[in-house]
Amino acid sequence: MGYTIPVGLFKMRFTKDQIIDILSIIISTISIITSLILSLDYIAGIAVILCGIPIFKECAEGLIREFDIKADLLVTIAIIASIIIGEVFAAGEIATIMAIGGFLEEYTVSKTQGRIKDLVDMSPQFATRIKNGIEEKISVEKVNVGDILKVLPGESIPTDGAIISGETSIDQSTLTGESMPVDKQVGDEVYSGTINLFGSFTMKTTKVSGDSSLQRLIRLVESSSPENAKIVRTADKWATMIVVIAFAAAILTYLFTFEIIRSVTILVVFCPCALVLATPTAIMAAIGNLTNYGILVKDGESIEELANVSEMVFDKTGTLTYGTPKVVKIISDHPDEMMHLLASLESKSEHPLAKAIINHYNGKELANVENFKMEIGQGVTGTINGSRVIAGNEKLLKSENINIKDNLKLKNGEIELYVAKENQILGRVLLADTIRENSRQTIDSLKKLRIKTTLLTGDNEKTANAIAKEVKVRNVIAECLPEDKTEYIGWEQTHGHKVAMIGDGINDAPSLRKANVGIAMGNIGSDISIEAANIALINDNIGDIPHLIGIARKTIRTINISITFALTLNIVAMALAILGLLNPIEGALIHNIGSVIVIVYSSTLTRYKISQRDYAKSKKLGMTKSLNKSMA
């Protein structure tokens, strides 16, 4: 169970244990401040109890279970040593700082796992089987290969099969990501989980439900592994070396000076607070920055992985394009009359093309339509003010014996819709899934950042190539099923490439999880794709992707600089402690100043904006890699 707490303009969700940790840190901080103001060291003991004991416990568990030597071992020794020599304030101060760092690390690194439940709920539960001429409602698990099923308009197709009678249009976006409905007739294959939009039909099953396309998709989401390296816990990485150096220095100093305070001071100043804070504070600042752009990052690992990404894989529909058809051109000598008749006629249809026409007509007054009829896969007809109006494709017009005098050369992906009144053509309307305004600019910016761009789509090859050419993506693979996308990403990963994938549909969920970093279109994207991804673009603005890459790289640079600073500060402070120039209180003050500097430096990430300097750095990095490669 979680609790939502408003923080500024945003709401952050914490578990019960996290809320307890927050309260402990707040109370400990108050006790430290009170102890400092009143010069009463024992009040800082509250911080030792609330924040120190959990550190002692974690240290003991790590040593007993796995003999895991981490930074908390040195912290524990420093706290205990400070208490022994009567420096309770220093002990409480160290415990509180470490508790803050530990909480930030735990909170930012915790990863939300993708949910499978919603995808499973999409699976059809029942089917209408025709046996010996009688229709019966059965559980989909009871459907066998070779059964005859009836599917009505609006129903999900229970399992994979082939149409044996009837015609219809199928929404296959769940499975393939195709933006347009696909017309189906006798002999065509249909797939589980796709939606029958219009006509009823009968089908012969070719697979049982457990082997269907939708169930295969579910298994892909469950089994795909992101194979990401865990975020580097900097303090733990250096813990063994720090412990050895600190202990050796403390023991040698005591043997040479016989001054226990010097030895304790060494342990205090070498306590790696700044080192521990370097990673979580930088990542927290970066995540805060991205939140202002409408980008939600689920875990700190994604920031690290994204900084090393060398290839960005795009889905087409709903990502590079808007995912819905729009009117792109009207060709008519009487456009107002034609659009009035067309919009009135299409107002009786639920087809996506009809909705696009109505949206384009923008709510103007419509005429009354009589004798409305839909011709599956061809168009619609009806009577308006006593005149018969036809709207459809070339096949429908030919069936009505209407001659088309000229043929318009269409661009790939465009759909042509003719409008005729009393067998006289009034004109035509062209519809298409339109490209987002900033798609080309985004691709161009990614190239400047030395990132390869790839388009993987379920659409046909002509449409895919047309979109790729428009946005300047050179690497394009069309007619991809979900397993094709994951296979491509896996192949790239085995060849040493870090791959980020951006998509919006349920069909993209497996590849979003397979990629080193999955990015979902948060507004139009499905819940499944958002849960499977590491990052969500809430505003669906792919133009923010270069900024996302830029801040990820900047964050890693910030962490590395903070680590270098923290280690240098610890070494210098240790040298001063060995010489007897620092006592435990002064040592605690110095290492806390170091922590403040790290936090302040990391906070600059909250104001970061990608600049031409970042592109220049990417270009220089690319040239360096090429030079190294040629020298090798």
PDB file of C-alpha atoms in Angstrom, residues 25-47 89 93 96:
ATOM      1  CA  ILE A  25      15.254  12.107   9.062  1.00  0.00           C
ATOM      2  CA  ILE A  26      13.169  15.180   9.931  1.00  0.00           C
ATOM      3  CA  ILE A  27      13.253  14.463  13.679  1.00  0.00           C
ATOM      4  CA  SER A  28      16.998  13.702  13.526  1.00  0.00           C
ATOM      5  CA  THR A  29      17.719  16.950  11.675  1.00  0.00           C
ATOM      6  CA  ILE A  30      15.781  18.900  14.297  1.00  0.00           C
ATOM      7  CA  SER A  31      17.727  17.168  17.055  1.00  0.00           C
ATOM      8  CA  ILE A  32      21.069  18.012  15.396  1.00  0.00           C
ATOM      9  CA  ILE A  33      20.134  21.688  14.993  1.00  0.00           C
ATOM     10  CA  THR A  34      18.851  21.871  18.586  1.00  0.00           C
ATOM     11  CA  SER A  35      22.016  20.202  19.876  1.00  0.00           C
ATOM     12  CA  LEU A  36      24.168  22.722  18.017  1.00  0.00           C
ATOM     13  CA  ILE A  37      22.179  25.765  19.224  1.00  0.00           C
ATOM     14  CA  LEU A  38      21.981  24.646  22.870  1.00  0.00           C
ATOM     15  CA  SER A  39      25.460  23.046  22.932  1.00  0.00           C
ATOM     16  CA  LEU A  40      23.915  19.879  24.371  1.00  0.00           C
ATOM     17  CA  ASP A  41      25.559  16.911  22.655  1.00  0.00           C
ATOM     18  CA  TYR A  42      23.242  14.298  24.171  1.00  0.00           C
ATOM     19  CA  ILE A  43      20.246  15.666  22.175  1.00  0.00           C
ATOM     20  CA  ALA A  44      22.050  14.529  19.014  1.00  0.00           C
ATOM     21  CA  GLY A  45      21.711  11.014  20.421  1.00  0.00           C
ATOM     22  CA  ILE A  46      18.166  11.021  19.037  1.00  0.00           C
ATOM     23  CA  ALA A  47      19.679  11.126  15.538  1.00  0.00           C
ATOM     24  CA  PHE A  89      27.136  15.422  18.069  1.00  0.00           C
ATOM     25  CA  GLU A  93      25.528  14.346  12.324  1.00  0.00           C
ATOM     26  CA  THR A  96      21.650  11.848   9.680  1.00  0.00           C
TER      27      THR A  96
END
